[in-house]
PDB file of C-alpha atoms in Angstrom:
ATOM      1  CA  UNK A   1      39.482 123.173 151.966  1.00 60.00           C
ATOM      2  CA  UNK A   2      41.616 120.818 149.897  1.00 74.00           C
ATOM      3  CA  UNK A   3      39.051 120.579 147.134  1.00 90.00           C
ATOM      4  CA  UNK A   4      37.963 117.384 145.431  1.00 95.00           C
ATOM      5  CA  UNK A   5      40.744 114.831 145.737  1.00 96.00           C
ATOM      6  CA  UNK A   6      41.214 112.065 143.206  1.00 97.00           C
ATOM      7  CA  UNK A   7      43.679 109.228 143.143  1.00 97.00           C
ATOM      8  CA  UNK A   8      45.684 108.047 141.419  1.00 97.00           C
ATOM      9  CA  UNK A   9      46.615 110.917 139.069  1.00 95.00           C
ATOM     10  CA  UNK A  10      47.853 108.512 136.435  1.00 96.00           C
ATOM     11  CA  UNK A  11      47.152 104.831 135.943  1.00 97.00           C
ATOM     12  CA  UNK A  12      48.608 102.568 133.301  1.00 97.00           C
ATOM     13  CA  UNK A  13      47.259  99.052 133.230  1.00 97.00           C
ATOM     14  CA  UNK A  14      47.065  96.080 130.942  1.00 97.00           C
ATOM     15  CA  UNK A  15      43.912  95.072 129.186  1.00 97.00           C
ATOM     16  CA  UNK A  16      41.831  92.750 131.322  1.00 97.00           C
ATOM     17  CA  UNK A  17      43.018  94.113 134.635  1.00 97.00           C
ATOM     18  CA  UNK A  18      40.769  95.680 137.237  1.00 97.00           C
ATOM     19  CA  UNK A  19      41.117  99.413 137.766  1.00 98.00           C
ATOM     20  CA  UNK A  20      39.796 101.365 140.741  1.00 98.00           C
ATOM     21  CA  UNK A  21      39.619 105.147 140.740  1.00 98.00           C
ATOM     22  CA  UNK A  22      39.026 107.019 143.968  1.00 98.00           C
ATOM     23  CA  UNK A  23      37.421 110.315 144.877  1.00 98.00           C
ATOM     24  CA  UNK A  24      37.028 112.343 148.059  1.00 97.00           C
ATOM     25  CA  UNK A  25      34.466 115.124 147.590  1.00 97.00           C
ATOM     26  CA  UNK A  26      34.446 118.430 149.410  1.00 95.00           C
ATOM     27  CA  UNK A  27      33.088 118.064 152.915  1.00 94.00           C
ATOM     28  CA  UNK A  28      29.443 119.085 153.069  1.00 92.00           C
ATOM     29  CA  UNK A  29      28.786 118.603 149.369  1.00 93.00           C
ATOM     30  CA  UNK A  30      25.769 116.381 148.844  1.00 91.00           C
ATOM     31  CA  UNK A  31      26.125 115.707 145.129  1.00 92.00           C
ATOM     32  CA  UNK A  32      28.906 113.745 143.462  1.00 95.00           C
ATOM     33  CA  UNK A  33      29.467 113.144 139.791  1.00 95.00           C
ATOM     34  CA  UNK A  34      31.839 110.981 137.755  1.00 96.00           C
ATOM     35  CA  UNK A  35      32.716 112.228 134.274  1.00 95.00           C
ATOM     36  CA  UNK A  36      34.843 110.796 131.511  1.00 95.00           C
ATOM     37  CA  UNK A  37      36.669 113.052 129.074  1.00 92.00           C
ATOM     38  CA  UNK A  38      37.957 111.932 125.700  1.00 90.00           C
ATOM     39  CA  UNK A  39      38.916 113.784 122.559  1.00 85.00           C
ATOM     40  CA  UNK A  40      36.199 112.055 120.585  1.00 84.00           C
ATOM     41  CA  UNK A  41      33.281 112.435 122.983  1.00 84.00           C
ATOM     42  CA  UNK A  42      34.187 115.359 125.198  1.00 85.00           C
ATOM     43  CA  UNK A  43      32.771 115.291 128.727  1.00 89.00           C
ATOM     44  CA  UNK A  44      30.373 112.451 129.456  1.00 89.00           C
ATOM     45  CA  UNK A  45      28.461 112.078 132.715  1.00 91.00           C
ATOM     46  CA  UNK A  46      28.868 108.514 133.909  1.00 95.00           C
ATOM     47  CA  UNK A  47      27.009 108.508 137.210  1.00 95.00           C
ATOM     48  CA  UNK A  48      25.504 110.898 139.739  1.00 94.00           C
ATOM     49  CA  UNK A  49      25.134 110.349 143.490  1.00 95.00           C
ATOM     50  CA  UNK A  50      22.994 112.413 145.816  1.00 92.00           C
ATOM     51  CA  UNK A  51      23.483 111.914 149.550  1.00 93.00           C
ATOM     52  CA  UNK A  52      25.529 108.787 148.763  1.00 95.00           C
ATOM     53  CA  UNK A  53      22.738 107.211 146.728  1.00 95.00           C
ATOM     54  CA  UNK A  54      23.206 106.555 142.994  1.00 95.00           C
ATOM     55  CA  UNK A  55      20.493 108.512 141.233  1.00 93.00           C
ATOM     56  CA  UNK A  56      21.403 108.156 137.595  1.00 91.00           C
ATOM     57  CA  UNK A  57      23.867 105.644 136.193  1.00 93.00           C
ATOM     58  CA  UNK A  58      22.562 105.749 132.640  1.00 91.00           C
ATOM     59  CA  UNK A  59      25.887 107.095 131.444  1.00 91.00           C
ATOM     60  CA  UNK A  60      27.852 104.079 132.614  1.00 94.00           C
ATOM     61  CA  UNK A  61      28.954 102.564 129.330  1.00 88.00           C
ATOM     62  CA  UNK A  62      28.814  98.869 130.192  1.00 87.00           C
ATOM     63  CA  UNK A  63      28.477  96.393 133.008  1.00 92.00           C
ATOM     64  CA  UNK A  64      32.240  96.465 133.255  1.00 96.00           C
ATOM     65  CA  UNK A  65      31.854  99.832 134.967  1.00 97.00           C
ATOM     66  CA  UNK A  66      30.590 100.142 138.527  1.00 97.00           C
ATOM     67  CA  UNK A  67      30.598 102.942 141.079  1.00 98.00           C
ATOM     68  CA  UNK A  68      30.018 103.082 144.800  1.00 97.00           C
ATOM     69  CA  UNK A  69      29.745 105.733 147.450  1.00 97.00           C
ATOM     70  CA  UNK A  70      29.863 103.968 150.833  1.00 96.00           C
ATOM     71  CA  UNK A  71      29.868 107.253 152.741  1.00 95.00           C
ATOM     72  CA  UNK A  72      29.745 110.992 152.219  1.00 95.00           C
ATOM     73  CA  UNK A  73      33.490 111.332 151.946  1.00 95.00           C
ATOM     74  CA  UNK A  74      34.466 108.605 149.520  1.00 96.00           C
ATOM     75  CA  UNK A  75      33.524 107.211 146.140  1.00 98.00           C
ATOM     76  CA  UNK A  76      35.058 104.683 143.789  1.00 98.00           C
ATOM     77  CA  UNK A  77      34.720 103.976 140.100  1.00 98.00           C
ATOM     78  CA  UNK A  78      35.766 100.481 139.096  1.00 98.00           C
ATOM     79  CA  UNK A  79      36.391  99.028 135.669  1.00 97.00           C
ATOM     80  CA  UNK A  80      36.640  95.253 135.446  1.00 97.00           C
ATOM     81  CA  UNK A  81      37.939  94.068 133.066  1.00 96.00           C
ATOM     82  CA  UNK A  82      39.543  97.123 131.528  1.00 97.00           C
ATOM     83  CA  UNK A  83      39.860  97.592 127.763  1.00 97.00           C
ATOM     84  CA  UNK A  84      41.994  99.960 125.657  1.00 97.00           C
ATOM     85  CA  UNK A  85      38.911 101.979 124.699  1.00 95.00           C
ATOM     86  CA  UNK A  86      38.488 102.877 128.374  1.00 97.00           C
ATOM     87  CA  UNK A  87      41.576 105.060 128.126  1.00 97.00           C
ATOM     88  CA  UNK A  88      40.482 108.565 129.082  1.00 96.00           C
ATOM     89  CA  UNK A  89      40.654 111.140 131.839  1.00 94.00           C
ATOM     90  CA  UNK A  90      38.140 110.440 134.567  1.00 97.00           C
ATOM     91  CA  UNK A  91      36.971 113.383 136.625  1.00 95.00           C
ATOM     92  CA  UNK A  92      35.092 113.418 139.867  1.00 96.00           C
ATOM     93  CA  UNK A  93      33.121 116.545 140.770  1.00 95.00           C
ATOM     94  CA  UNK A  94      31.027 117.564 143.735  1.00 94.00           C
ATOM     95  CA  UNK A  95      28.552 120.312 144.502  1.00 90.00           C
ATOM     96  CA  UNK A  96      26.664 121.580 147.523  1.00 88.00           C
ATOM     97  CA  UNK A  97      23.351 120.369 146.194  1.00 79.00           C
ATOM     98  CA  UNK A  98      21.886 119.161 142.994  1.00 72.00           C
ATOM     99  CA  UNK A  99      21.410 122.425 141.099  1.00 72.00           C
ATOM    100  CA  UNK A 100      23.688 124.637 143.093  1.00 75.00           C
ATOM    101  CA  UNK A 101      24.312 127.908 141.268  1.00 70.00           C
ATOM    102  CA  UNK A 102      27.851 127.703 142.607  1.00 77.00           C
ATOM    103  CA  UNK A 103      28.490 124.985 140.075  1.00 81.00           C
ATOM    104  CA  UNK A 104      30.701 121.983 140.402  1.00 88.00           C
ATOM    105  CA  UNK A 105      34.142 121.667 141.881  1.00 91.00           C
ATOM    106  CA  UNK A 106      36.167 119.241 139.825  1.00 93.00           C
ATOM    107  CA  UNK A 107      39.024 117.078 140.978  1.00 94.00           C
ATOM    108  CA  UNK A 108      42.305 116.953 139.129  1.00 92.00           C
ATOM    109  CA  UNK A 109      41.298 113.802 137.300  1.00 94.00           C
ATOM    110  CA  UNK A 110      42.789 110.377 136.776  1.00 96.00           C
ATOM    111  CA  UNK A 111      44.420 109.786 133.416  1.00 96.00           C
ATOM    112  CA  UNK A 112      43.835 106.122 132.634  1.00 98.00           C
ATOM    113  CA  UNK A 113      45.781 104.334 129.935  1.00 98.00           C
ATOM    114  CA  UNK A 114      44.873 100.743 129.150  1.00 98.00           C
ATOM    115  CA  UNK A 115      47.441  98.974 126.971  1.00 97.00           C
TER     116      UNK A 115
ATOM    117  CA  UNK B   1      16.216 118.288 122.896  1.00 70.00           C
ATOM    118  CA  UNK B   2      18.469 119.860 125.488  1.00 80.00           C
ATOM    119  CA  UNK B   3      21.799 120.910 124.089  1.00 87.00           C
ATOM    120  CA  UNK B   4      24.638 123.379 124.268  1.00 92.00           C
ATOM    121  CA  UNK B   5      26.407 124.557 121.126  1.00 93.00           C
ATOM    122  CA  UNK B   6      29.815 126.120 121.024  1.00 93.00           C
ATOM    123  CA  UNK B   7      30.367 127.189 117.474  1.00 85.00           C
ATOM    124  CA  UNK B   8      34.090 127.824 117.576  1.00 86.00           C
ATOM    125  CA  UNK B   9      36.085 124.659 118.101  1.00 90.00           C
ATOM    126  CA  UNK B  10      39.502 126.232 117.724  1.00 95.00           C
ATOM    127  CA  UNK B  11      40.435 129.887 118.085  1.00 97.00           C
ATOM    128  CA  UNK B  12      43.893 131.374 117.623  1.00 97.00           C
ATOM    129  CA  UNK B  13      44.567 134.927 118.737  1.00 97.00           C
ATOM    130  CA  UNK B  14      47.531 137.149 119.300  1.00 97.00           C
ATOM    131  CA  UNK B  15      48.118 138.646 122.715  1.00 97.00           C
ATOM    132  CA  UNK B  16      46.048 141.772 123.383  1.00 97.00           C
ATOM    133  CA  UNK B  17      43.398 140.754 120.878  1.00 97.00           C
ATOM    134  CA  UNK B  18      39.789 140.719 122.010  1.00 97.00           C
ATOM    135  CA  UNK B  19      37.993 137.446 122.552  1.00 97.00           C
ATOM    136  CA  UNK B  20      34.410 136.372 122.136  1.00 97.00           C
ATOM    137  CA  UNK B  21      33.402 132.727 122.351  1.00 97.00           C
ATOM    138  CA  UNK B  22      29.876 131.835 121.393  1.00 96.00           C
ATOM    139  CA  UNK B  23      27.539 129.618 123.399  1.00 96.00           C
ATOM    140  CA  UNK B  24      23.923 128.873 122.567  1.00 96.00           C
ATOM    141  CA  UNK B  25      21.701 126.516 124.454  1.00 94.00           C
ATOM    142  CA  UNK B  26      18.422 124.767 123.997  1.00 92.00           C
ATOM    143  CA  UNK B  27      16.505 124.135 127.205  1.00 88.00           C
ATOM    144  CA  UNK B  28      12.840 124.445 128.075  1.00 83.00           C
ATOM    145  CA  UNK B  29      13.010 126.040 131.482  1.00 84.00           C
ATOM    146  CA  UNK B  30      14.955 128.241 133.872  1.00 86.00           C
ATOM    147  CA  UNK B  31      18.657 127.587 133.783  1.00 88.00           C
ATOM    148  CA  UNK B  32      21.924 128.262 135.497  1.00 89.00           C
ATOM    149  CA  UNK B  33      24.715 129.031 133.041  1.00 92.00           C
ATOM    150  CA  UNK B  34      28.416 128.468 133.484  1.00 93.00           C
ATOM    151  CA  UNK B  35      31.726 128.832 131.764  1.00 96.00           C
ATOM    152  CA  UNK B  36      34.505 126.504 132.835  1.00 95.00           C
ATOM    153  CA  UNK B  37      38.139 126.688 131.820  1.00 95.00           C
ATOM    154  CA  UNK B  38      40.559 123.790 131.523  1.00 93.00           C
ATOM    155  CA  UNK B  39      44.231 124.740 131.316  1.00 94.00           C
ATOM    156  CA  UNK B  40      46.518 122.215 129.621  1.00 90.00           C
ATOM    157  CA  UNK B  41      46.803 119.091 131.726  1.00 86.00           C
ATOM    158  CA  UNK B  42      44.557 120.414 134.455  1.00 88.00           C
ATOM    159  CA  UNK B  43      41.013 119.985 135.662  1.00 87.00           C
ATOM    160  CA  UNK B  44      38.013 122.148 134.888  1.00 90.00           C
ATOM    161  CA  UNK B  45      37.700 125.298 136.925  1.00 91.00           C
ATOM    162  CA  UNK B  46      34.719 127.581 137.211  1.00 91.00           C
ATOM    163  CA  UNK B  47      35.329 130.823 135.329  1.00 94.00           C
ATOM    164  CA  UNK B  48      31.980 132.494 135.875  1.00 93.00           C
ATOM    165  CA  UNK B  49      28.316 131.751 136.369  1.00 92.00           C
ATOM    166  CA  UNK B  50      24.892 133.238 135.876  1.00 92.00           C
ATOM    167  CA  UNK B  51      21.784 132.244 137.753  1.00 86.00           C
ATOM    168  CA  UNK B  52      19.762 135.451 138.123  1.00 87.00           C
ATOM    169  CA  UNK B  53      19.988 139.227 138.180  1.00 90.00           C
ATOM    170  CA  UNK B  54      22.294 141.300 136.019  1.00 93.00           C
ATOM    171  CA  UNK B  55      22.713 139.442 132.719  1.00 94.00           C
ATOM    172  CA  UNK B  56      26.276 140.718 132.414  1.00 96.00           C
ATOM    173  CA  UNK B  57      28.421 138.692 134.766  1.00 96.00           C
ATOM    174  CA  UNK B  58      32.058 139.145 135.546  1.00 94.00           C
ATOM    175  CA  UNK B  59      34.366 136.295 136.380  1.00 92.00           C
ATOM    176  CA  UNK B  60      37.963 135.739 137.238  1.00 90.00           C
ATOM    177  CA  UNK B  61      40.939 136.932 135.188  1.00 92.00           C
ATOM    178  CA  UNK B  62      39.020 139.689 133.398  1.00 95.00           C
ATOM    179  CA  UNK B  63      36.469 137.437 131.723  1.00 96.00           C
ATOM    180  CA  UNK B  64      32.820 138.373 131.423  1.00 97.00           C
ATOM    181  CA  UNK B  65      29.757 136.849 129.836  1.00 97.00           C
ATOM    182  CA  UNK B  66      26.394 138.171 128.813  1.00 96.00           C
ATOM    183  CA  UNK B  67      23.179 136.212 129.083  1.00 95.00           C
ATOM    184  CA  UNK B  68      20.748 137.131 126.319  1.00 95.00           C
ATOM    185  CA  UNK B  69      17.578 135.254 127.112  1.00 91.00           C
ATOM    186  CA  UNK B  70      15.854 136.014 123.809  1.00 92.00           C
ATOM    187  CA  UNK B  71      18.770 134.506 121.913  1.00 94.00           C
ATOM    188  CA  UNK B  72      19.427 131.637 124.333  1.00 94.00           C
ATOM    189  CA  UNK B  73      23.030 132.751 124.352  1.00 96.00           C
ATOM    190  CA  UNK B  74      25.740 133.140 126.958  1.00 97.00           C
ATOM    191  CA  UNK B  75      28.822 134.388 125.138  1.00 97.00           C
ATOM    192  CA  UNK B  76      32.170 134.710 126.859  1.00 97.00           C
ATOM    193  CA  UNK B  77      34.291 137.815 126.317  1.00 97.00           C
ATOM    194  CA  UNK B  78      37.627 139.260 127.289  1.00 97.00           C
ATOM    195  CA  UNK B  79      38.857 142.627 125.982  1.00 97.00           C
ATOM    196  CA  UNK B  80      42.528 141.692 125.835  1.00 97.00           C
ATOM    197  CA  UNK B  81      43.777 138.112 126.005  1.00 97.00           C
ATOM    198  CA  UNK B  82      47.075 136.981 127.405  1.00 97.00           C
ATOM    199  CA  UNK B  83      49.284 134.033 126.544  1.00 96.00           C
ATOM    200  CA  UNK B  84      48.243 132.463 129.863  1.00 96.00           C
ATOM    201  CA  UNK B  85      44.633 132.313 128.655  1.00 97.00           C
ATOM    202  CA  UNK B  86      45.569 129.427 126.364  1.00 97.00           C
ATOM    203  CA  UNK B  87      43.127 126.739 127.458  1.00 97.00           C
ATOM    204  CA  UNK B  88      39.935 124.948 126.574  1.00 95.00           C
ATOM    205  CA  UNK B  89      36.694 126.693 127.476  1.00 97.00           C
ATOM    206  CA  UNK B  90      33.442 124.888 128.166  1.00 95.00           C
ATOM    207  CA  UNK B  91      29.982 126.366 128.338  1.00 95.00           C
ATOM    208  CA  UNK B  92      27.498 124.463 130.515  1.00 93.00           C
ATOM    209  CA  UNK B  93      23.806 124.646 131.332  1.00 91.00           C
ATOM    210  CA  UNK B  94      22.036 123.256 134.352  1.00 86.00           C
ATOM    211  CA  UNK B  95      18.268 123.351 134.681  1.00 82.00           C
ATOM    212  CA  UNK B  96      16.843 124.500 137.991  1.00 76.00           C
ATOM    213  CA  UNK B  97      15.930 121.493 140.093  1.00 75.00           C
ATOM    214  CA  UNK B  98      17.922 119.115 137.925  1.00 77.00           C
ATOM    215  CA  UNK B  99      21.287 117.537 138.462  1.00 75.00           C
ATOM    216  CA  UNK B 100      22.540 117.052 134.980  1.00 78.00           C
ATOM    217  CA  UNK B 101      24.845 119.587 133.441  1.00 85.00           C
ATOM    218  CA  UNK B 102      24.875 119.805 129.713  1.00 88.00           C
ATOM    219  CA  UNK B 103      28.346 120.697 128.548  1.00 90.00           C
ATOM    220  CA  UNK B 104      29.265 122.103 125.193  1.00 91.00           C
ATOM    221  CA  UNK B 105      31.994 120.400 123.205  1.00 90.00           C
ATOM    222  CA  UNK B 106      34.531 123.023 124.200  1.00 93.00           C
ATOM    223  CA  UNK B 107      36.567 125.689 122.407  1.00 95.00           C
ATOM    224  CA  UNK B 108      40.322 125.422 122.328  1.00 95.00           C
ATOM    225  CA  UNK B 109      41.900 128.839 122.567  1.00 97.00           C
ATOM    226  CA  UNK B 110      45.530 129.360 121.656  1.00 97.00           C
ATOM    227  CA  UNK B 111      47.047 132.745 122.353  1.00 97.00           C
ATOM    228  CA  UNK B 112      50.256 133.542 120.530  1.00 96.00           C
ATOM    229  CA  UNK B 113      52.841 135.536 122.448  1.00 90.00           C
TER     230      UNK B 113
END
């Protein structure tokens, strides 16, 4: 299995531009999570999907952030318009089911820099 | 309130020294417990986990952790660290039947060669 695949690995964009981050979870995993990691705040859960349905998006910082999961093998996180304070590493993670004792499998992350 | 505390934010050790990283949690129910490791520039990887049974669990690369229920602790240990163990270590708690992990703030370990 190739693991959780995220793209792009690095993204540099100008303030005000739209940014789309992509994630392919492990096949068969029913739960998908988007996290943001910064030095100041550590790991923050942005949104959680179960069976492609958004269950909890309370961690999404603002309306500028949106996430979709059109099918079991693909999810996107979009920021429009982007701002410098959105600069962070964004991780996607998946797990077999919601409280799987096997834990999460994380993707390699997307390092976003907004200038 | 549900929380995970990692008391050591930065740890510096020489190679071959012993390691113990503290993790305490606050959660009113049965939990799964995890330690994740993040090597520089990489993603988080599962180091070890506890969900039931023997409270002393062994993970990859010689790491182990002990769950002490009475102390709400899940400390990570390694008898002899190596330079390649330089990384950030995260403790995490997940309540049974819930989806949300609670991550600690992480401990940055630097091992001097």
